[in-house]
Amino acid sequence: MAPRRKVTLTPICLLVYLWCFGVFMTLAWGSKARHFKWEVDYMYAAPDCLENVVMGINGQFPGPTIKARAGDTVVVHLTNKLHTEGVVIHWHGIRQLGTPWADGTASISQCAINPGETFVYRFKVDKAGTYFYHGHYGMQRSAGLYGLLIVDIEEGKKESFHYDGEFNLLLSDWWHKGAHEQEVDLSTNPMRWIGEPQSLLINGRGQYNCTLAGAHNSNGSSLPVCKFRGNEQCAPNILHVEPNKTYRLRVASATALASLNLAIGNHKMVMVEADGNYLQPFSVNDFDIYSGETYSVIFRTDQNLSNNYWISVGVRGREPKTPQGLAILHYKSTTTSKLPNLPPPKTPQWNDYTRSKSFTNKILAFSGSPRPPTNYSRRIFLLNTQNRINGYTKWAINNVSLNLPSTPYLGSIKHGLTSAFDQKSPPETFVNTYDITMPPSNPNATYGNGVYKLEFGKTIDVILQNANALNANVSEIHPWHLHGHDFWVLGYGEGKFSKKDEKKLNLQNPPLRNTVVIFPYGWTALRFVTDNPGVWAFHCHIEPHLHMGMGVVFASGVHLVGKIPDEALSCGLTGKLLRSNNHN
Amino acid sequence: MAPRRKVTLTPICLLVYLWCFGVFMTLAWGSKARHFKWEVDYMYAAPDCLENVVMGINGQFPGPTIKARAGDTVVVHLTNKLHTEGVVIHWHGIRQLGTPWADGTASISQCAINPGETFVYRFKVDKAGTYFYHGHYGMQRSAGLYGLLIVDIEEGKKESFHYDGEFNLLLSDWWHKGAHEQEVDLSTNPMRWIGEPQSLLINGRGQYNCTLAGAHNSNGSSLPVCKFRGNEQCAPNILHVEPNKTYRLRVASATALASLNLAIGNHKMVMVEADGNYLQPFSVNDFDIYSGETYSVIFRTDQNLSNNYWISVGVRGREPKTPQGLAILHYKSTTTSKLPNLPPPKTPQWNDYTRSKSFTNKILAFSGSPRPPTNYSRRIFLLNTQNRINGYTKWAINNVSLNLPSTPYLGSIKHGLTSAFDQKSPPETFVNTYDITMPPSNPNATYGNGVYKLEFGKTIDVILQNANALNANVSEIHPWHLHGHDFWVLGYGEGKFSKKDEKKLNLQNPPLRNTVVIFPYGWTALRFVTDNPGVWAFHCHIEPHLHMGMGVVFASGVHLVGKIPDEALSCGLTGKLLRSNNHN
């Protein structure tokens, strides 16, 4: 009998085992792979009521919003349907732990996807938060290649703040001149500046040549009131809310240029998240958001139930020549079509930097957040200057203007292809005597494509130092974005960073972020740990500035990087290397 | 002593040998390699006095003229300096004997060159004649990527006609809307037609919004007279001639759309060359030239020495909405600034097809030119129709609209990668009952990327059959261009080709060409021998028509093709194959 029992038991055990394993997978891991099939192509759209060519995904502009849960694996099969252009997509804020080839930066993490071909981005969204994605090749972000990536907290876990519902706002700025022509403008000698955007878009919708809030004449403009018959691509976003509830507003800025400020008429907001990291909550009437940043705020619908309210977005940091972007907060207790009876909140004075800095300084880590190491092992000073090379206007870091190589660094470093780029490390700092308050005495910079090779597992400090541009009395805002890592923002300061600033650095509760601003004539100090093997861009998130060379590249622990998919290596010298063993 | 003599003699022998070999090389081969280093990039230019973005080579628009001698090897190191786009260059009319990978057709002969990378085009210009080159990827020809390629007769050989000097005229048409946007327009549903060109360019120069010949009011227009201060990019071409001499005028049409007619005021011309092949000379007052064609004419400067004369280029075959393009024939016996006292030659009525056909029928081979084989081994009928696919407007051949694959055919066929494209051969003919005088009764076509596999060393006949487009009473001109071969034009006819047309075919002295037109509602018969191993495009040379699917692909003797450079195979499935043996 015994052998018989054994035989019958085995399949049952197997089933039980599989069931147990399945439950374990669901409960303990609770994560899943989320697959998306995307096609990138140009299409006609009217983001601001004026028809234009935009870069869309699956016929949508902005691209589809990805919703996932922390711990999930996102798998995007990206097919390039453009006719002659390559394409990549960067998953902004996702650290790509263990998958540096999926970071979606052409010339850095991968070869651009050729027309007609498909690349599979497969990466873990390890941390809940508000993220977005965008093109990272040429100026394809400016062409409209962007969308939201929302990562909810793990199943069973709870946010530290309560909310009854949530809305996502993807902010961008829009030019009527195409991105290709903008590229040529910026690369021409003399450089032709692209100017201020024609419109601000909220979730891809703005209004040009008319105003939603005409009755209030809030812009001081004589624009006619927009008239919508319904279904227009540029009809405003309406956020339908129940009274007396708490809502989370996730806001991401994919602007090419504009620094923005967002406010909701009559509603206070509480800042709770920045770049996928929790903040020490603080209350605001409005908040600044720079290109590359994301925030979550919570607000309570505690105002007069019979009114609707404007959500307004306006330009800061540059003299605004662009009307406010508007959306409507609609209380379900009233009619949708009722325009707010109060004017849209006014955007604070564009050059009131004291106000901007005051806001920025309030951004601190939620208690219990990871603290930075108390010591750094290497500190790099990066001087931001506007320069010239053979008459072409450029932006440079320590006098080197970034010129990306045709072979992506990740592959060339991993495979030891030293001719792929300049092996000399870029300058670690700038001359002590540099006067940041004046135009560069010698404006001539050089092109470079060297990388900062950072030892793995070390603590790195970066002091971003702002300076005067080519014209006197001009110093611009630059939001710097780091790939593959969050960093602690240790502090901001005026003038040139000096020894005395050392003690001002916040090592107690500095916020973790992936994007940080440097104010005019000021410095910003940040710290991060090289704990993610790969090659990572660190650059000004203003698209024209990056295009004009305003970035650097950090490489760290590349020898620890796993098998890079061949498709990421198909171009340039890595392509040649991979082909070289097979001559037919 | 003997060993010593030996030692002294050896170097002398070597020198003598080298000298003899050198002389032999020069005398017997007389050819050389001509190297060019080119960079393709966008730039600003004002081809028709209005500033626009154009695709230039080494900062020049049109690209530099290549001058070579028959038998030379042309070596072009082409570096792609575009930011996100691939690029290729097709050497129009060069047969690429033994070098099919250098034909410069993306998706057919090679992978597009990635931004930042260099591809070396190395090919023999085996036959004297007038050729040109242009982009063959997306609509990069429309963006301005073109230039002349002039191949002089072998050293020591003489043309059958005498001339004292020569001039080159590269004709093109120009739109103010960029090629990228044109591409989107054509690919949109409903399709947006690009319309007629704003200007006609002669060697990249035209005039918009003003006329050179205002005094004559030749265009019936009220345009102001152009005023030049000198050095304008759009100042007219001036051909400086000595009186009582004979000149050769080489003319190539790189137009995206326009069929043209060229005349020189008061001067008769003699047609002597078409597409690199000598013609039975005949005299004309003007001549038609379709996109993709080249001609040489000779003319004598035998007119009133104290005048200058207009060279005029106007639109035929479509209702012209574009002013004539003008250049000036300047007799050195008078002043350059003296405008011709006669109006520019009038372009013949656009729809006088009888006239066009009469001219075309005069084009016959120079006596002694190679004759076609008397029999064909395969005859393919290609019906040209305008169609719809899912509402998108397309052009189709035998109801199949060409949709190029991401892996170029040359590599995929050579390496047996059958999944790279549809292995089913496209239809050999169309239904007998098809009424070419009416819009297609079923306008729905299908996409296809199959190829006609032609047996090597065989004689192929192609009957190009024109038909009615989607709208009633519309049948357009299509100039068809074959890569890798010249073909004999056996004849043209009205209506649908039928058995009775067989005997009209000219097997005695049909001209050899690489481009041939089909007239509205007519047919054109051509014959060629599959003597050049490779994969070759055969397509309507109207850029928007090709973009909308109007082409087929011929493959022949691919097993005989030598080692394809890896760089031509780096994309798609061939790239994957070449990388697959080397996993690290």
JSON list of C-alpha atoms in Angstrom, two decimals, chain A residues 49-219:
[
{"chain": "A", "resi": 49, "resn": "CYS", "atom": "CA", "xyz": [-6.04, 75.49, -30.17]},
{"chain": "A", "resi": 50, "resn": "LEU", "atom": "CA", "xyz": [-3.52, 76.16, -32.92]},
{"chain": "A", "resi": 51, "resn": "GLU", "atom": "CA", "xyz": [-2.78, 73.12, -35.02]},
{"chain": "A", "resi": 52, "resn": "ASN", "atom": "CA", "xyz": [0.76, 71.87, -34.92]},
{"chain": "A", "resi": 53, "resn": "VAL", "atom": "CA", "xyz": [2.87, 68.79, -35.48]},
{"chain": "A", "resi": 54, "resn": "VAL", "atom": "CA", "xyz": [3.54, 67.00, -32.20]},
{"chain": "A", "resi": 55, "resn": "MET", "atom": "CA", "xyz": [5.32, 63.80, -31.30]},
{"chain": "A", "resi": 56, "resn": "GLY", "atom": "CA", "xyz": [2.72, 61.43, -29.96]},
{"chain": "A", "resi": 57, "resn": "ILE", "atom": "CA", "xyz": [2.52, 57.93, -28.56]},
{"chain": "A", "resi": 58, "resn": "ASN", "atom": "CA", "xyz": [-0.18, 55.62, -29.93]},
{"chain": "A", "resi": 59, "resn": "GLY", "atom": "CA", "xyz": [-1.82, 58.68, -31.44]},
{"chain": "A", "resi": 60, "resn": "GLN", "atom": "CA", "xyz": [-2.01, 60.42, -28.06]},
{"chain": "A", "resi": 61, "resn": "PHE", "atom": "CA", "xyz": [-0.46, 63.67, -26.92]},
{"chain": "A", "resi": 62, "resn": "PRO", "atom": "CA", "xyz": [0.74, 63.79, -24.21]},
{"chain": "A", "resi": 63, "resn": "GLY", "atom": "CA", "xyz": [1.66, 60.12, -24.14]},
{"chain": "A", "resi": 64, "resn": "PRO", "atom": "CA", "xyz": [-0.42, 57.67, -22.08]},
{"chain": "A", "resi": 65, "resn": "THR", "atom": "CA", "xyz": [-0.11, 57.84, -18.30]},
{"chain": "A", "resi": 66, "resn": "ILE", "atom": "CA", "xyz": [1.57, 54.78, -16.84]},
{"chain": "A", "resi": 67, "resn": "LYS", "atom": "CA", "xyz": [0.05, 53.66, -13.55]},
{"chain": "A", "resi": 68, "resn": "ALA", "atom": "CA", "xyz": [1.96, 51.12, -11.55]},
{"chain": "A", "resi": 69, "resn": "ARG", "atom": "CA", "xyz": [2.61, 50.03, -8.01]},
{"chain": "A", "resi": 70, "resn": "ALA", "atom": "CA", "xyz": [5.91, 50.25, -6.19]},
{"chain": "A", "resi": 71, "resn": "GLY", "atom": "CA", "xyz": [7.78, 47.03, -6.84]},
{"chain": "A", "resi": 72, "resn": "ASP", "atom": "CA", "xyz": [6.17, 46.45, -10.22]},
{"chain": "A", "resi": 73, "resn": "THR", "atom": "CA", "xyz": [8.17, 45.89, -13.34]},
{"chain": "A", "resi": 74, "resn": "VAL", "atom": "CA", "xyz": [7.22, 48.19, -16.16]},
{"chain": "A", "resi": 75, "resn": "VAL", "atom": "CA", "xyz": [7.79, 46.78, -19.63]},
{"chain": "A", "resi": 76, "resn": "VAL", "atom": "CA", "xyz": [7.42, 49.19, -22.52]},
{"chain": "A", "resi": 77, "resn": "HIS", "atom": "CA", "xyz": [7.79, 47.82, -26.03]},
{"chain": "A", "resi": 78, "resn": "LEU", "atom": "CA", "xyz": [8.65, 51.02, -27.80]},
{"chain": "A", "resi": 79, "resn": "THR", "atom": "CA", "xyz": [8.39, 51.00, -31.59]},
{"chain": "A", "resi": 80, "resn": "ASN", "atom": "CA", "xyz": [9.81, 53.90, -33.53]},
{"chain": "A", "resi": 81, "resn": "LYS", "atom": "CA", "xyz": [7.36, 54.86, -36.27]},
{"chain": "A", "resi": 82, "resn": "LEU", "atom": "CA", "xyz": [9.21, 58.05, -37.20]},
{"chain": "A", "resi": 83, "resn": "HIS", "atom": "CA", "xyz": [10.48, 58.09, -40.76]},
{"chain": "A", "resi": 84, "resn": "THR", "atom": "CA", "xyz": [14.11, 59.10, -40.39]},
{"chain": "A", "resi": 85, "resn": "GLU", "atom": "CA", "xyz": [14.68, 59.83, -36.70]},
{"chain": "A", "resi": 86, "resn": "GLY", "atom": "CA", "xyz": [15.86, 57.67, -33.87]},
{"chain": "A", "resi": 87, "resn": "VAL", "atom": "CA", "xyz": [14.07, 57.82, -30.54]},
{"chain": "A", "resi": 88, "resn": "VAL", "atom": "CA", "xyz": [14.56, 56.96, -26.87]},
{"chain": "A", "resi": 89, "resn": "ILE", "atom": "CA", "xyz": [12.45, 57.53, -23.76]},
{"chain": "A", "resi": 90, "resn": "HIS", "atom": "CA", "xyz": [13.87, 58.47, -20.38]},
{"chain": "A", "resi": 91, "resn": "TRP", "atom": "CA", "xyz": [11.95, 57.45, -17.28]},
{"chain": "A", "resi": 92, "resn": "HIS", "atom": "CA", "xyz": [12.53, 60.55, -15.26]},
{"chain": "A", "resi": 93, "resn": "GLY", "atom": "CA", "xyz": [13.03, 59.85, -11.55]},
{"chain": "A", "resi": 94, "resn": "ILE", "atom": "CA", "xyz": [13.18, 56.07, -11.88]},
{"chain": "A", "resi": 95, "resn": "ARG", "atom": "CA", "xyz": [16.61, 55.08, -10.64]},
{"chain": "A", "resi": 96, "resn": "GLN", "atom": "CA", "xyz": [16.96, 52.05, -12.91]},
{"chain": "A", "resi": 97, "resn": "LEU", "atom": "CA", "xyz": [18.58, 50.01, -10.15]},
{"chain": "A", "resi": 98, "resn": "GLY", "atom": "CA", "xyz": [20.38, 47.24, -11.99]},
{"chain": "A", "resi": 99, "resn": "THR", "atom": "CA", "xyz": [19.05, 48.30, -15.40]},
{"chain": "A", "resi": 100, "resn": "PRO", "atom": "CA", "xyz": [21.18, 51.29, -16.42]},
{"chain": "A", "resi": 101, "resn": "TRP", "atom": "CA", "xyz": [20.61, 50.41, -20.11]},
{"chain": "A", "resi": 102, "resn": "ALA", "atom": "CA", "xyz": [16.90, 51.19, -19.66]},
{"chain": "A", "resi": 103, "resn": "ASP", "atom": "CA", "xyz": [17.48, 54.79, -18.60]},
{"chain": "A", "resi": 104, "resn": "GLY", "atom": "CA", "xyz": [16.59, 55.99, -22.10]},
{"chain": "A", "resi": 105, "resn": "THR", "atom": "CA", "xyz": [19.32, 58.52, -22.73]},
{"chain": "A", "resi": 106, "resn": "ALA", "atom": "CA", "xyz": [20.73, 58.45, -26.24]},
{"chain": "A", "resi": 107, "resn": "SER", "atom": "CA", "xyz": [24.55, 58.54, -26.37]},
{"chain": "A", "resi": 108, "resn": "ILE", "atom": "CA", "xyz": [24.69, 57.68, -22.67]},
{"chain": "A", "resi": 109, "resn": "SER", "atom": "CA", "xyz": [22.69, 54.56, -21.80]},
{"chain": "A", "resi": 110, "resn": "GLN", "atom": "CA", "xyz": [21.73, 53.22, -25.21]},
{"chain": "A", "resi": 111, "resn": "CYS", "atom": "CA", "xyz": [21.76, 53.65, -28.97]},
{"chain": "A", "resi": 112, "resn": "ALA", "atom": "CA", "xyz": [18.71, 55.45, -30.28]},
{"chain": "A", "resi": 113, "resn": "ILE", "atom": "CA", "xyz": [16.02, 53.11, -31.57]},
{"chain": "A", "resi": 114, "resn": "ASN", "atom": "CA", "xyz": [16.09, 53.12, -35.37]},
{"chain": "A", "resi": 115, "resn": "PRO", "atom": "CA", "xyz": [12.97, 53.85, -37.39]},
{"chain": "A", "resi": 116, "resn": "GLY", "atom": "CA", "xyz": [10.85, 50.73, -37.67]},
{"chain": "A", "resi": 117, "resn": "GLU", "atom": "CA", "xyz": [12.60, 49.00, -34.79]},
{"chain": "A", "resi": 118, "resn": "THR", "atom": "CA", "xyz": [11.42, 48.17, -31.27]},
{"chain": "A", "resi": 119, "resn": "PHE", "atom": "CA", "xyz": [13.33, 48.43, -28.01]},
{"chain": "A", "resi": 120, "resn": "VAL", "atom": "CA", "xyz": [12.00, 46.90, -24.82]},
{"chain": "A", "resi": 121, "resn": "TYR", "atom": "CA", "xyz": [12.37, 49.06, -21.73]},
{"chain": "A", "resi": 122, "resn": "ARG", "atom": "CA", "xyz": [12.08, 46.77, -18.72]},
{"chain": "A", "resi": 123, "resn": "PHE", "atom": "CA", "xyz": [12.67, 48.30, -15.31]},
{"chain": "A", "resi": 124, "resn": "LYS", "atom": "CA", "xyz": [11.47, 48.14, -11.75]},
{"chain": "A", "resi": 125, "resn": "VAL", "atom": "CA", "xyz": [9.58, 51.07, -10.29]},
{"chain": "A", "resi": 126, "resn": "ASP", "atom": "CA", "xyz": [10.98, 50.53, -6.84]},
{"chain": "A", "resi": 127, "resn": "LYS", "atom": "CA", "xyz": [9.61, 53.55, -5.06]},
{"chain": "A", "resi": 128, "resn": "ALA", "atom": "CA", "xyz": [6.14, 55.11, -4.92]},
{"chain": "A", "resi": 129, "resn": "GLY", "atom": "CA", "xyz": [5.93, 58.62, -6.21]},
{"chain": "A", "resi": 130, "resn": "THR", "atom": "CA", "xyz": [5.13, 61.01, -9.00]},
{"chain": "A", "resi": 131, "resn": "TYR", "atom": "CA", "xyz": [7.30, 60.59, -12.07]},
{"chain": "A", "resi": 132, "resn": "PHE", "atom": "CA", "xyz": [7.15, 61.25, -15.75]},
{"chain": "A", "resi": 133, "resn": "TYR", "atom": "CA", "xyz": [8.86, 60.15, -18.92]},
{"chain": "A", "resi": 134, "resn": "HIS", "atom": "CA", "xyz": [10.13, 62.03, -21.92]},
{"chain": "A", "resi": 135, "resn": "GLY", "atom": "CA", "xyz": [12.30, 61.93, -25.02]},
{"chain": "A", "resi": 136, "resn": "HIS", "atom": "CA", "xyz": [16.02, 62.31, -24.36]},
{"chain": "A", "resi": 137, "resn": "TYR", "atom": "CA", "xyz": [17.43, 62.63, -27.86]},
{"chain": "A", "resi": 138, "resn": "GLY", "atom": "CA", "xyz": [17.95, 65.91, -29.66]},
{"chain": "A", "resi": 139, "resn": "MET", "atom": "CA", "xyz": [15.03, 68.09, -28.61]},
{"chain": "A", "resi": 140, "resn": "GLN", "atom": "CA", "xyz": [12.31, 65.47, -28.87]},
{"chain": "A", "resi": 141, "resn": "ARG", "atom": "CA", "xyz": [10.97, 66.46, -25.48]},
{"chain": "A", "resi": 142, "resn": "SER", "atom": "CA", "xyz": [10.25, 69.89, -26.94]},
{"chain": "A", "resi": 143, "resn": "ALA", "atom": "CA", "xyz": [8.45, 68.12, -29.80]},
{"chain": "A", "resi": 144, "resn": "GLY", "atom": "CA", "xyz": [5.96, 66.77, -27.27]},
{"chain": "A", "resi": 145, "resn": "LEU", "atom": "CA", "xyz": [7.34, 63.36, -26.37]},
{"chain": "A", "resi": 146, "resn": "TYR", "atom": "CA", "xyz": [6.33, 63.14, -22.71]},
{"chain": "A", "resi": 147, "resn": "GLY", "atom": "CA", "xyz": [3.81, 61.65, -20.34]},
{"chain": "A", "resi": 148, "resn": "LEU", "atom": "CA", "xyz": [3.21, 60.78, -16.68]},
{"chain": "A", "resi": 149, "resn": "LEU", "atom": "CA", "xyz": [4.41, 57.79, -14.71]},
{"chain": "A", "resi": 150, "resn": "ILE", "atom": "CA", "xyz": [2.57, 57.38, -11.44]},
{"chain": "A", "resi": 151, "resn": "VAL", "atom": "CA", "xyz": [3.79, 54.82, -8.95]},
{"chain": "A", "resi": 152, "resn": "ASP", "atom": "CA", "xyz": [1.34, 54.02, -6.18]},
{"chain": "A", "resi": 153, "resn": "ILE", "atom": "CA", "xyz": [2.47, 52.83, -2.82]},
{"chain": "A", "resi": 154, "resn": "GLU", "atom": "CA", "xyz": [2.84, 49.07, -2.31]},
{"chain": "A", "resi": 155, "resn": "GLU", "atom": "CA", "xyz": [-0.38, 47.15, -1.75]},
{"chain": "A", "resi": 156, "resn": "GLY", "atom": "CA", "xyz": [-1.18, 47.08, 1.94]},
{"chain": "A", "resi": 157, "resn": "LYS", "atom": "CA", "xyz": [1.04, 50.04, 2.76]},
{"chain": "A", "resi": 158, "resn": "LYS", "atom": "CA", "xyz": [-0.33, 53.48, 3.51]},
{"chain": "A", "resi": 159, "resn": "GLU", "atom": "CA", "xyz": [0.90, 56.95, 2.70]},
{"chain": "A", "resi": 160, "resn": "SER", "atom": "CA", "xyz": [1.58, 59.14, 5.72]},
{"chain": "A", "resi": 161, "resn": "PHE", "atom": "CA", "xyz": [-1.10, 61.51, 4.51]},
{"chain": "A", "resi": 162, "resn": "HIS", "atom": "CA", "xyz": [-4.73, 60.77, 3.79]},
{"chain": "A", "resi": 163, "resn": "TYR", "atom": "CA", "xyz": [-6.60, 61.67, 0.62]},
{"chain": "A", "resi": 164, "resn": "ASP", "atom": "CA", "xyz": [-9.95, 60.82, -0.92]},
{"chain": "A", "resi": 165, "resn": "GLY", "atom": "CA", "xyz": [-8.99, 61.15, -4.53]},
{"chain": "A", "resi": 166, "resn": "GLU", "atom": "CA", "xyz": [-6.19, 62.27, -6.77]},
{"chain": "A", "resi": 167, "resn": "PHE", "atom": "CA", "xyz": [-5.51, 64.21, -9.95]},
{"chain": "A", "resi": 168, "resn": "ASN", "atom": "CA", "xyz": [-2.43, 64.41, -12.13]},
{"chain": "A", "resi": 169, "resn": "LEU", "atom": "CA", "xyz": [-1.24, 67.56, -13.81]},
{"chain": "A", "resi": 170, "resn": "LEU", "atom": "CA", "xyz": [1.54, 67.36, -16.37]},
{"chain": "A", "resi": 171, "resn": "LEU", "atom": "CA", "xyz": [2.82, 70.85, -17.07]},
{"chain": "A", "resi": 172, "resn": "SER", "atom": "CA", "xyz": [4.65, 71.84, -20.21]},
{"chain": "A", "resi": 173, "resn": "ASP", "atom": "CA", "xyz": [5.43, 74.84, -22.36]},
{"chain": "A", "resi": 174, "resn": "TRP", "atom": "CA", "xyz": [4.70, 75.02, -26.05]},
{"chain": "A", "resi": 175, "resn": "TRP", "atom": "CA", "xyz": [6.22, 76.75, -29.06]},
{"chain": "A", "resi": 176, "resn": "HIS", "atom": "CA", "xyz": [4.63, 77.05, -32.46]},
{"chain": "A", "resi": 177, "resn": "LYS", "atom": "CA", "xyz": [7.99, 76.67, -34.10]},
{"chain": "A", "resi": 178, "resn": "GLY", "atom": "CA", "xyz": [8.85, 72.99, -34.48]},
{"chain": "A", "resi": 179, "resn": "ALA", "atom": "CA", "xyz": [11.55, 71.36, -32.39]},
{"chain": "A", "resi": 180, "resn": "HIS", "atom": "CA", "xyz": [13.69, 70.63, -35.46]},
{"chain": "A", "resi": 181, "resn": "GLU", "atom": "CA", "xyz": [13.80, 74.29, -36.36]},
{"chain": "A", "resi": 182, "resn": "GLN", "atom": "CA", "xyz": [14.44, 75.24, -32.73]},
{"chain": "A", "resi": 183, "resn": "GLU", "atom": "CA", "xyz": [17.42, 72.89, -32.81]},
{"chain": "A", "resi": 184, "resn": "VAL", "atom": "CA", "xyz": [18.80, 74.57, -35.91]},
{"chain": "A", "resi": 185, "resn": "ASP", "atom": "CA", "xyz": [18.19, 78.00, -34.35]},
{"chain": "A", "resi": 186, "resn": "LEU", "atom": "CA", "xyz": [20.19, 77.11, -31.26]},
{"chain": "A", "resi": 187, "resn": "SER", "atom": "CA", "xyz": [22.99, 75.57, -33.30]},
{"chain": "A", "resi": 188, "resn": "THR", "atom": "CA", "xyz": [23.34, 78.47, -35.70]},
{"chain": "A", "resi": 189, "resn": "ASN", "atom": "CA", "xyz": [25.97, 81.19, -35.53]},
{"chain": "A", "resi": 190, "resn": "PRO", "atom": "CA", "xyz": [24.87, 83.68, -34.37]},
{"chain": "A", "resi": 191, "resn": "MET", "atom": "CA", "xyz": [22.58, 81.64, -32.15]},
{"chain": "A", "resi": 192, "resn": "ARG", "atom": "CA", "xyz": [18.90, 82.41, -32.48]},
{"chain": "A", "resi": 193, "resn": "TRP", "atom": "CA", "xyz": [17.19, 82.16, -29.16]},
{"chain": "A", "resi": 194, "resn": "ILE", "atom": "CA", "xyz": [13.89, 80.30, -29.20]},
{"chain": "A", "resi": 195, "resn": "GLY", "atom": "CA", "xyz": [12.21, 82.97, -27.09]},
{"chain": "A", "resi": 196, "resn": "GLU", "atom": "CA", "xyz": [9.46, 82.46, -24.55]},
{"chain": "A", "resi": 197, "resn": "PRO", "atom": "CA", "xyz": [6.82, 79.78, -25.12]},
{"chain": "A", "resi": 198, "resn": "GLN", "atom": "CA", "xyz": [3.60, 80.70, -26.86]},
{"chain": "A", "resi": 199, "resn": "SER", "atom": "CA", "xyz": [1.52, 78.72, -24.38]},
{"chain": "A", "resi": 200, "resn": "LEU", "atom": "CA", "xyz": [1.62, 76.81, -21.15]},
{"chain": "A", "resi": 201, "resn": "LEU", "atom": "CA", "xyz": [-0.04, 73.41, -21.31]},
{"chain": "A", "resi": 202, "resn": "ILE", "atom": "CA", "xyz": [-1.72, 71.50, -18.51]},
{"chain": "A", "resi": 203, "resn": "ASN", "atom": "CA", "xyz": [-2.04, 67.84, -19.47]},
{"chain": "A", "resi": 204, "resn": "GLY", "atom": "CA", "xyz": [-1.29, 68.93, -23.03]},
{"chain": "A", "resi": 205, "resn": "ARG", "atom": "CA", "xyz": [-3.98, 71.59, -23.14]},
{"chain": "A", "resi": 206, "resn": "GLY", "atom": "CA", "xyz": [-3.56, 75.32, -23.35]},
{"chain": "A", "resi": 207, "resn": "GLN", "atom": "CA", "xyz": [-5.20, 78.23, -25.09]},
{"chain": "A", "resi": 208, "resn": "TYR", "atom": "CA", "xyz": [-3.52, 80.53, -27.56]},
{"chain": "A", "resi": 209, "resn": "ASN", "atom": "CA", "xyz": [-5.01, 83.75, -28.86]},
{"chain": "A", "resi": 210, "resn": "CYS", "atom": "CA", "xyz": [-7.90, 83.54, -26.44]},
{"chain": "A", "resi": 211, "resn": "THR", "atom": "CA", "xyz": [-8.30, 83.39, -22.71]},
{"chain": "A", "resi": 212, "resn": "LEU", "atom": "CA", "xyz": [-10.47, 81.26, -20.50]},
{"chain": "A", "resi": 213, "resn": "ALA", "atom": "CA", "xyz": [-10.58, 83.97, -17.88]},
{"chain": "A", "resi": 214, "resn": "GLY", "atom": "CA", "xyz": [-11.34, 86.86, -20.16]},
{"chain": "A", "resi": 215, "resn": "ALA", "atom": "CA", "xyz": [-14.01, 88.19, -17.86]},
{"chain": "A", "resi": 216, "resn": "HIS", "atom": "CA", "xyz": [-11.36, 88.80, -15.24]},
{"chain": "A", "resi": 217, "resn": "ASN", "atom": "CA", "xyz": [-8.87, 90.19, -17.69]},
{"chain": "A", "resi": 218, "resn": "SER", "atom": "CA", "xyz": [-6.32, 88.63, -15.41]},
{"chain": "A", "resi": 219, "resn": "ASN", "atom": "CA", "xyz": [-3.49, 88.75, -17.91]}
]
